[in-house]
PDB file of C-alpha atoms in Angstrom:
ATOM      1  CA  ARG A  13      89.858  80.266-132.346  1.00 61.00           C
ATOM      2  CA  LEU A  14      92.035  81.594-129.572  1.00 59.00           C
ATOM      3  CA  MET A  15      95.197  79.524-128.853  1.00 65.00           C
ATOM      4  CA  PRO A  16      97.780  79.995-126.270  1.00 66.00           C
ATOM      5  CA  SER A  17     100.642  82.257-127.022  1.00 63.00           C
ATOM      6  CA  PRO A  18     103.854  80.969-127.494  1.00 64.00           C
ATOM      7  CA  GLU A  19     105.585  83.795-126.058  1.00 63.00           C
ATOM      8  CA  HIS A  20     105.005  84.901-122.190  1.00 68.00           C
ATOM      9  CA  VAL A  21     105.332  88.779-121.615  1.00 68.00           C
ATOM     10  CA  LEU A  22     105.399  90.034-118.225  1.00 71.00           C
ATOM     11  CA  GLY A  23     104.519  93.354-117.336  1.00 79.00           C
ATOM     12  CA  PRO A  24     102.861  96.105-119.381  1.00 86.00           C
ATOM     13  CA  VAL A  25     101.696  95.029-122.926  1.00 87.00           C
ATOM     14  CA  SER A  26     100.919  96.532-126.052  1.00 87.00           C
ATOM     15  CA  LEU A  27      99.205  95.487-129.303  1.00 87.00           C
ATOM     16  CA  HIS A  28     101.388  95.751-132.516  1.00 86.00           C
ATOM     17  CA  ILE A  29     100.937  95.040-136.205  1.00 86.00           C
ATOM     18  CA  ASP A  30     103.488  95.749-138.689  1.00 84.00           C
ATOM     19  CA  ARG A  31     101.643  94.266-141.688  1.00 86.00           C
ATOM     20  CA  ARG A  32      97.670  93.843-142.118  1.00 87.00           C
ATOM     21  CA  GLY A  33      95.874  91.033-143.946  1.00 87.00           C
ATOM     22  CA  LYS A  34      95.725  88.384-141.473  1.00 87.00           C
ATOM     23  CA  LEU A  35      94.991  87.981-137.728  1.00 87.00           C
ATOM     24  CA  GLY A  36      98.089  85.923-137.177  1.00 86.00           C
ATOM     25  CA  ASN A  37     100.143  89.174-137.574  1.00 86.00           C
ATOM     26  CA  LEU A  38      99.065  90.736-134.363  1.00 87.00           C
ATOM     27  CA  GLN A  39     101.731  90.748-131.801  1.00 86.00           C
ATOM     28  CA  VAL A  40     101.465  91.409-127.878  1.00 86.00           C
ATOM     29  CA  LEU A  41     104.630  93.166-127.197  1.00 84.00           C
ATOM     30  CA  PRO A  42     106.204  94.693-123.730  1.00 84.00           C
ATOM     31  CA  GLN A  43     104.959  98.128-123.795  1.00 84.00           C
ATOM     32  CA  ARG A  44     107.543 100.723-124.254  1.00 77.00           C
ATOM     33  CA  SER A  45     106.194 102.898-121.598  1.00 71.00           C
ATOM     34  CA  SER A  46     103.474 102.775-119.094  1.00 62.00           C
ATOM     35  CA  VAL A  47     101.726 105.527-117.326  1.00 61.00           C
ATOM     36  CA  SER A  48     102.031 104.835-113.603  1.00 56.00           C
ATOM     37  CA  SER A  49     102.965 108.234-111.994  1.00 57.00           C
ATOM     38  CA  PRO A  50      99.503 109.587-110.263  1.00 60.00           C
ATOM     39  CA  SER A  51     100.470 112.860-112.035  1.00 58.00           C
ATOM     40  CA  ASN A  52     101.597 113.861-115.545  1.00 65.00           C
ATOM     41  CA  SER A  53     102.628 116.777-117.659  1.00 66.00           C
ATOM     42  CA  VAL A  54     100.816 116.136-120.528  1.00 80.00           C
ATOM     43  CA  ALA A  55      97.898 118.702-120.664  1.00 84.00           C
ATOM     44  CA  GLY A  56      94.389 117.700-120.884  1.00 89.00           C
ATOM     45  CA  MET A  57      95.473 113.759-121.107  1.00 91.00           C
ATOM     46  CA  ILE A  58      94.462 111.198-118.177  1.00 93.00           C
ATOM     47  CA  GLY A  59      96.402 108.218-117.554  1.00 93.00           C
ATOM     48  CA  VAL A  60      94.331 104.672-117.730  1.00 94.00           C
ATOM     49  CA  LYS A  61      95.083 101.355-116.789  1.00 95.00           C
ATOM     50  CA  VAL A  62      92.784  99.339-119.324  1.00 96.00           C
ATOM     51  CA  ARG A  63      90.557  96.809-118.069  1.00 97.00           C
ATOM     52  CA  ALA A  64      88.543  95.795-121.053  1.00 97.00           C
ATOM     53  CA  VAL A  65      88.337  96.901-124.558  1.00 96.00           C
ATOM     54  CA  GLY A  66      85.050  96.470-126.868  1.00 95.00           C
ATOM     55  CA  LEU A  67      85.439  95.348-130.585  1.00 91.00           C
ATOM     56  CA  ASN A  68      83.152  95.671-133.564  1.00 86.00           C
ATOM     57  CA  PHE A  69      83.253  94.446-137.022  1.00 84.00           C
ATOM     58  CA  LYS A  70      85.478  97.560-138.171  1.00 83.00           C
ATOM     59  CA  ASP A  71      87.976  96.265-135.784  1.00 87.00           C
ATOM     60  CA  LEU A  72      88.259  93.045-137.551  1.00 87.00           C
ATOM     61  CA  LEU A  73      88.401  94.870-141.182  1.00 86.00           C
ATOM     62  CA  ASN A  74      90.957  97.166-139.529  1.00 85.00           C
ATOM     63  CA  VAL A  75      93.487  94.218-139.314  1.00 88.00           C
ATOM     64  CA  LEU A  76      92.205  91.871-142.575  1.00 89.00           C
ATOM     65  CA  MET A  77      90.760  94.402-145.220  1.00 83.00           C
ATOM     66  CA  PRO A  78      91.574  98.102-143.935  1.00 76.00           C
ATOM     67  CA  ASP A  79      90.744  99.830-147.302  1.00 73.00           C
ATOM     68  CA  GLU A  80      86.972  98.139-146.932  1.00 73.00           C
ATOM     69  CA  ALA A  81      86.895  99.830-143.555  1.00 67.00           C
ATOM     70  CA  ALA A  82      86.539 103.253-144.755  1.00 64.00           C
ATOM     71  CA  TYR A  83      88.713 105.180-142.597  1.00 71.00           C
ATOM     72  CA  VAL A  84      88.652 108.855-142.915  1.00 67.00           C
ATOM     73  CA  GLY A  85      91.944 110.622-142.847  1.00 68.00           C
ATOM     74  CA  GLY A  86      94.071 107.860-144.873  1.00 69.00           C
ATOM     75  CA  LYS A  87      95.993 106.320-141.946  1.00 77.00           C
ATOM     76  CA  VAL A  88      94.471 103.353-140.667  1.00 82.00           C
ATOM     77  CA  PRO A  89      94.406 103.219-136.536  1.00 84.00           C
ATOM     78  CA  LEU A  90      94.798 100.172-134.451  1.00 87.00           C
ATOM     79  CA  PRO A  91      92.021  98.460-133.360  1.00 90.00           C
ATOM     80  CA  GLY A  92      89.893  99.182-130.245  1.00 92.00           C
ATOM     81  CA  ALA A  93      88.447 102.450-129.717  1.00 93.00           C
ATOM     82  CA  ASP A  94      85.846 101.688-126.922  1.00 96.00           C
ATOM     83  CA  PHE A  95      87.267 101.017-123.292  1.00 97.00           C
ATOM     84  CA  ALA A  96      86.949 100.755-119.706  1.00 98.00           C
ATOM     85  CA  GLY A  97      89.507 100.968-116.912  1.00 97.00           C
ATOM     86  CA  SER A  98      90.781 102.702-114.120  1.00 97.00           C
ATOM     87  CA  VAL A  99      92.404 106.074-113.835  1.00 95.00           C
ATOM     88  CA  THR A 100      96.096 105.633-112.970  1.00 92.00           C
ATOM     89  CA  SER A 101      97.273 109.706-113.371  1.00 91.00           C
ATOM     90  CA  LEU A 102      96.002 113.113-113.936  1.00 91.00           C
ATOM     91  CA  PRO A 103      97.396 116.055-115.672  1.00 88.00           C
ATOM     92  CA  ASP A 104      99.064 118.631-113.182  1.00 86.00           C
ATOM     93  CA  ASP A 105      96.224 121.255-114.301  1.00 85.00           C
ATOM     94  CA  TYR A 106      93.284 119.109-114.137  1.00 89.00           C
ATOM     95  CA  GLN A 107      89.939 120.848-112.965  1.00 90.00           C
ATOM     96  CA  GLY A 108      87.352 118.007-113.229  1.00 90.00           C
ATOM     97  CA  ASP A 109      85.981 115.537-110.958  1.00 93.00           C
ATOM     98  CA  LEU A 110      87.717 112.397-111.333  1.00 95.00           C
ATOM     99  CA  ALA A 111      90.236 111.002-108.823  1.00 95.00           C
ATOM    100  CA  ILE A 112      93.112 108.390-109.169  1.00 94.00           C
ATOM    101  CA  GLY A 113      91.323 104.897-108.955  1.00 95.00           C
ATOM    102  CA  ASP A 114      88.129 105.923-110.608  1.00 97.00           C
ATOM    103  CA  ALA A 115      86.598 103.316-113.064  1.00 98.00           C
ATOM    104  CA  VAL A 116      86.050 105.148-116.428  1.00 98.00           C
ATOM    105  CA  TYR A 117      85.122 104.369-119.937  1.00 98.00           C
ATOM    106  CA  GLY A 118      85.069 106.223-122.996  1.00 96.00           C
ATOM    107  CA  LEU A 119      86.368 106.327-126.674  1.00 93.00           C
ATOM    108  CA  CYS A 120      89.778 106.479-127.938  1.00 91.00           C
ATOM    109  CA  MET A 121      90.118 109.220-130.637  1.00 84.00           C
ATOM    110  CA  THR A 122      93.623 108.699-131.655  1.00 83.00           C
ATOM    111  CA  GLY A 123      94.875 106.160-133.819  1.00 84.00           C
ATOM    112  CA  SER A 124      96.850 104.069-130.956  1.00 86.00           C
ATOM    113  CA  GLY A 125      93.826 102.464-130.224  1.00 90.00           C
ATOM    114  CA  MET A 126      93.097 100.824-126.540  1.00 94.00           C
ATOM    115  CA  LEU A 127      94.686  97.626-126.605  1.00 93.00           C
ATOM    116  CA  HIS A 128      97.322  98.775-124.056  1.00 93.00           C
ATOM    117  CA  SER A 129      98.134  97.882-120.651  1.00 93.00           C
ATOM    118  CA  THR A 130      98.312 101.649-119.651  1.00 92.00           C
ATOM    119  CA  THR A 131      97.855 104.591-121.920  1.00 92.00           C
ATOM    120  CA  LEU A 132      97.001 108.277-122.164  1.00 91.00           C
ATOM    121  CA  VAL A 133      93.429 109.665-123.346  1.00 93.00           C
ATOM    122  CA  HIS A 134      92.236 112.870-123.709  1.00 93.00           C
ATOM    123  CA  GLU A 135      89.876 113.917-120.671  1.00 93.00           C
ATOM    124  CA  ALA A 136      87.024 114.925-122.936  1.00 93.00           C
ATOM    125  CA  SER A 137      87.109 111.227-124.080  1.00 93.00           C
ATOM    126  CA  VAL A 138      86.591 109.940-120.591  1.00 95.00           C
ATOM    127  CA  ALA A 139      83.622 109.848-118.134  1.00 96.00           C
ATOM    128  CA  ARG A 140      82.938 108.050-114.896  1.00 97.00           C
ATOM    129  CA  MET A 141      81.479 104.654-115.430  1.00 97.00           C
ATOM    130  CA  PRO A 142      77.805 103.978-114.342  1.00 94.00           C
ATOM    131  CA  ARG A 143      77.326 102.167-110.955  1.00 93.00           C
ATOM    132  CA  GLY A 144      76.323  98.541-111.628  1.00 94.00           C
ATOM    133  CA  LEU A 145      78.319  97.784-114.890  1.00 96.00           C
ATOM    134  CA  SER A 146      81.422  95.708-114.889  1.00 97.00           C
ATOM    135  CA  PHE A 147      84.269  96.950-117.198  1.00 98.00           C
ATOM    136  CA  GLU A 148      83.533  94.353-119.820  1.00 97.00           C
ATOM    137  CA  GLU A 149      79.821  95.903-119.939  1.00 96.00           C
ATOM    138  CA  ALA A 150      81.229  99.591-119.986  1.00 97.00           C
ATOM    139  CA  ALA A 151      83.539  98.830-122.666  1.00 97.00           C
ATOM    140  CA  GLN A 152      80.629  98.214-125.264  1.00 94.00           C
ATOM    141  CA  LEU A 153      78.868 101.253-124.824  1.00 95.00           C
ATOM    142  CA  PRO A 154      80.544 104.366-125.823  1.00 94.00           C
ATOM    143  CA  MET A 155      80.516 103.945-129.932  1.00 92.00           C
ATOM    144  CA  VAL A 156      76.857 102.638-130.350  1.00 92.00           C
ATOM    145  CA  PHE A 157      75.193 104.653-127.660  1.00 94.00           C
ATOM    146  CA  MET A 158      77.208 107.983-129.101  1.00 93.00           C
ATOM    147  CA  THR A 159      76.055 106.994-132.686  1.00 92.00           C
ATOM    148  CA  VAL A 160      72.422 106.574-132.011  1.00 94.00           C
ATOM    149  CA  GLU A 161      72.410 109.679-129.616  1.00 94.00           C
ATOM    150  CA  PHE A 162      73.667 111.501-132.534  1.00 93.00           C
ATOM    151  CA  ALA A 163      71.755 109.907-135.354  1.00 92.00           C
ATOM    152  CA  LEU A 164      68.425 109.985-133.686  1.00 93.00           C
ATOM    153  CA  GLY A 165      68.734 113.122-131.588  1.00 93.00           C
ATOM    154  CA  PRO A 166      68.212 116.933-132.290  1.00 92.00           C
ATOM    155  CA  GLU A 167      71.132 116.919-134.357  1.00 89.00           C
ATOM    156  CA  GLN A 168      69.824 114.764-136.974  1.00 90.00           C
ATOM    157  CA  ALA A 169      66.475 112.607-137.357  1.00 89.00           C
ATOM    158  CA  ASN A 170      65.200 114.314-133.889  1.00 92.00           C
ATOM    159  CA  LEU A 171      62.950 111.555-132.997  1.00 92.00           C
ATOM    160  CA  LYS A 172      59.995 112.316-130.934  1.00 93.00           C
ATOM    161  CA  ALA A 173      56.918 110.617-129.396  1.00 95.00           C
ATOM    162  CA  GLY A 174      54.439 108.849-131.658  1.00 92.00           C
ATOM    163  CA  GLU A 175      56.827 108.871-134.928  1.00 90.00           C
ATOM    164  CA  ARG A 176      57.485 105.526-136.541  1.00 88.00           C
ATOM    165  CA  ILE A 177      61.270 104.725-137.050  1.00 90.00           C
ATOM    166  CA  LEU A 178      62.498 101.486-138.875  1.00 89.00           C
ATOM    167  CA  ILE A 179      65.867  99.962-137.800  1.00 91.00           C
ATOM    168  CA  HIS A 180      67.620  97.705-139.915  1.00 88.00           C
ATOM    169  CA  SER A 181      70.029  95.159-138.382  1.00 89.00           C
ATOM    170  CA  ALA A 182      67.962  95.515-134.936  1.00 93.00           C
ATOM    171  CA  ALA A 183      69.740  92.690-133.317  1.00 93.00           C
ATOM    172  CA  GLY A 184      72.988  94.350-133.563  1.00 91.00           C
ATOM    173  CA  GLY A 185      74.781  97.075-131.134  1.00 91.00           C
ATOM    174  CA  VAL A 186      73.767  99.944-132.889  1.00 92.00           C
ATOM    175  CA  GLY A 187      70.030  98.503-133.528  1.00 93.00           C
ATOM    176  CA  ILE A 188      69.676  97.433-129.554  1.00 95.00           C
ATOM    177  CA  ALA A 189      70.689 101.194-128.414  1.00 95.00           C
ATOM    178  CA  ALA A 190      68.235 102.574-131.315  1.00 94.00           C
ATOM    179  CA  ILE A 191      65.647 100.352-129.966  1.00 96.00           C
ATOM    180  CA  GLN A 192      66.235 101.822-126.190  1.00 96.00           C
ATOM    181  CA  TYR A 193      66.246 105.276-127.630  1.00 96.00           C
ATOM    182  CA  ALA A 194      63.121 104.708-129.675  1.00 95.00           C
ATOM    183  CA  GLN A 195      61.516 103.409-126.681  1.00 97.00           C
ATOM    184  CA  ARG A 196      62.677 106.166-124.139  1.00 96.00           C
ATOM    185  CA  VAL A 197      61.281 108.867-126.340  1.00 96.00           C
ATOM    186  CA  GLY A 198      57.817 107.165-127.146  1.00 96.00           C
ATOM    187  CA  ALA A 199      58.393 106.027-130.621  1.00 93.00           C
ATOM    188  CA  GLU A 200      56.887 102.935-132.373  1.00 92.00           C
ATOM    189  CA  VAL A 201      59.840 100.555-133.552  1.00 92.00           C
ATOM    190  CA  PHE A 202      59.723  98.735-137.216  1.00 90.00           C
ATOM    191  CA  ALA A 203      62.819  95.992-137.048  1.00 90.00           C
ATOM    192  CA  THR A 204      64.328  93.920-139.474  1.00 90.00           C
ATOM    193  CA  ALA A 205      66.717  90.911-138.328  1.00 90.00           C
ATOM    194  CA  SER A 206      67.701  87.616-139.461  1.00 89.00           C
ATOM    195  CA  ALA A 207      64.554  85.289-138.765  1.00 89.00           C
ATOM    196  CA  PRO A 208      67.149  83.253-135.613  1.00 93.00           C
ATOM    197  CA  LYS A 209      66.927  86.761-134.087  1.00 94.00           C
ATOM    198  CA  HIS A 210      62.959  87.589-133.960  1.00 94.00           C
ATOM    199  CA  ASP A 211      62.582  86.298-130.932  1.00 96.00           C
ATOM    200  CA  PHE A 212      65.440  88.275-129.629  1.00 97.00           C
ATOM    201  CA  LEU A 213      63.900  91.377-130.738  1.00 96.00           C
ATOM    202  CA  ARG A 214      60.322  90.732-129.373  1.00 96.00           C
ATOM    203  CA  SER A 215      61.818  89.939-125.818  1.00 97.00           C
ATOM    204  CA  LEU A 216      62.948  93.675-126.082  1.00 97.00           C
ATOM    205  CA  GLY A 217      59.269  94.751-126.772  1.00 96.00           C
ATOM    206  CA  VAL A 218      59.310  95.273-130.347  1.00 95.00           C
ATOM    207  CA  LYS A 219      56.235  94.227-132.099  1.00 91.00           C
ATOM    208  CA  HIS A 220      56.748  94.824-135.939  1.00 90.00           C
ATOM    209  CA  ILE A 221      59.629  92.628-137.270  1.00 89.00           C
ATOM    210  CA  SER A 222      60.353  91.808-140.936  1.00 87.00           C
ATOM    211  CA  THR A 223      63.714  90.049-142.711  1.00 83.00           C
ATOM    212  CA  SER A 224      66.685  92.166-143.521  1.00 72.00           C
ATOM    213  CA  ARG A 225      67.780  89.493-146.134  1.00 74.00           C
ATOM    214  CA  ASP A 226      64.898  89.719-148.722  1.00 74.00           C
ATOM    215  CA  PRO A 227      63.400  92.810-149.952  1.00 74.00           C
ATOM    216  CA  VAL A 228      60.404  91.393-151.667  1.00 77.00           C
ATOM    217  CA  VAL A 229      59.276  89.892-148.356  1.00 77.00           C
ATOM    218  CA  PHE A 230      60.319  92.819-146.288  1.00 76.00           C
ATOM    219  CA  LYS A 231      58.330  95.023-148.257  1.00 74.00           C
ATOM    220  CA  LYS A 232      55.249  92.647-147.953  1.00 75.00           C
ATOM    221  CA  GLU A 233      55.731  92.316-143.996  1.00 72.00           C
ATOM    222  CA  MET A 234      55.944  96.077-143.638  1.00 70.00           C
ATOM    223  CA  ARG A 235      52.737  97.035-145.645  1.00 70.00           C
ATOM    224  CA  GLU A 236      50.867  94.107-143.847  1.00 66.00           C
ATOM    225  CA  SER A 237      52.008  94.840-140.309  1.00 63.00           C
ATOM    226  CA  HIS A 238      51.249  98.900-140.569  1.00 58.00           C
ATOM    227  CA  SER A 239      49.468 100.841-143.537  1.00 49.00           C
ATOM    228  CA  GLN A 240      50.713 104.077-142.443  1.00 57.00           C
ATOM    229  CA  ALA A 241      54.062 105.417-143.328  1.00 54.00           C
ATOM    230  CA  ILE A 242      57.339 105.207-141.256  1.00 58.00           C
ATOM    231  CA  ASN A 243      59.039 108.673-140.522  1.00 56.00           C
ATOM    232  CA  LYS A 244      62.660 107.798-139.897  1.00 57.00           C
ATOM    233  CA  PHE A 245      65.332 105.376-141.017  1.00 55.00           C
ATOM    234  CA  LEU A 246      68.171 103.842-139.264  1.00 53.00           C
ATOM    235  CA  GLU A 247      70.868 101.587-141.032  1.00 53.00           C
ATOM    236  CA  LEU A 248      69.844 101.722-144.328  1.00 42.00           C
ATOM    237  CA  GLN A 249      69.386  98.974-146.526  1.00 46.00           C
ATOM    238  CA  PHE A 250      66.779  98.421-149.185  1.00 41.00           C
ATOM    239  CA  ILE A 251      66.721 102.304-149.767  1.00 37.00           C
ATOM    240  CA  THR A 252      64.080 102.207-152.538  1.00 39.00           C
ATOM    241  CA  VAL A 253      61.674 100.245-150.472  1.00 41.00           C
ATOM    242  CA  ASN A 254      62.311 102.306-147.511  1.00 45.00           C
ATOM    243  CA  LEU A 255      61.552 105.639-149.426  1.00 36.00           C
ATOM    244  CA  SER A 256      58.462 104.287-150.976  1.00 40.00           C
ATOM    245  CA  ARG A 257      57.128 104.216-146.988  1.00 41.00           C
ATOM    246  CA  SER A 258      58.188 107.704-146.102  1.00 44.00           C
ATOM    247  CA  THR A 259      55.804 110.505-146.027  1.00 42.00           C
ATOM    248  CA  ASN A 260      58.897 113.201-146.019  1.00 43.00           C
ATOM    249  CA  GLY A 261      61.993 111.700-147.224  1.00 40.00           C
ATOM    250  CA  GLU A 262      63.467 112.085-143.702  1.00 41.00           C
TER     251      GLU A 262
END
């Protein structure tokens, strides 16, 4: 559980970890350099005052068991890629439509993570925050929605109206985003989750729900809920069972 830090750091701070393996190795230390000038000489980089950072299960693995997190490239980044904040500086040659003070959100694509008071991020990784969202709400969106847009969009599954999609772990971040995507394009959703989460999924308009824990029960309930095959799958578990319901192997 969270406890008061024995160290009180004034001014800009930054997350540090010298040795992974337990959460107690995380340290909040004074930030060596902060981004406060309204302009900077680093081409393509925007200064951001970080207001919120979205964390997911992979960030926990990052600290506790980095080898299990399957990071690409060998070097494990610092936790925290999704963020929201306000613009503090713009590159001298900036041609975009953001201004100092604008609320932005995005996805950090470098190993430094976003658990810093201020930092520089590439302008291609930042977008203006939608109106009506808090910083905390916006910081949860980038990774899950980009995953779904790529997986279910034209580049991969190309989910279309009238098709059926099976979404495993549907009550999680990616699952909820996938339900919204499917409903937007007019696809029919079949979902799995643990039993306590079924009412939540029904509140989202999902009619066909089964367990994510027992493949035998899953197969029985999916067969009873609909006699026709499912076209697309997201977050595969029970692969053999899933493919037995597919008409084309997509």
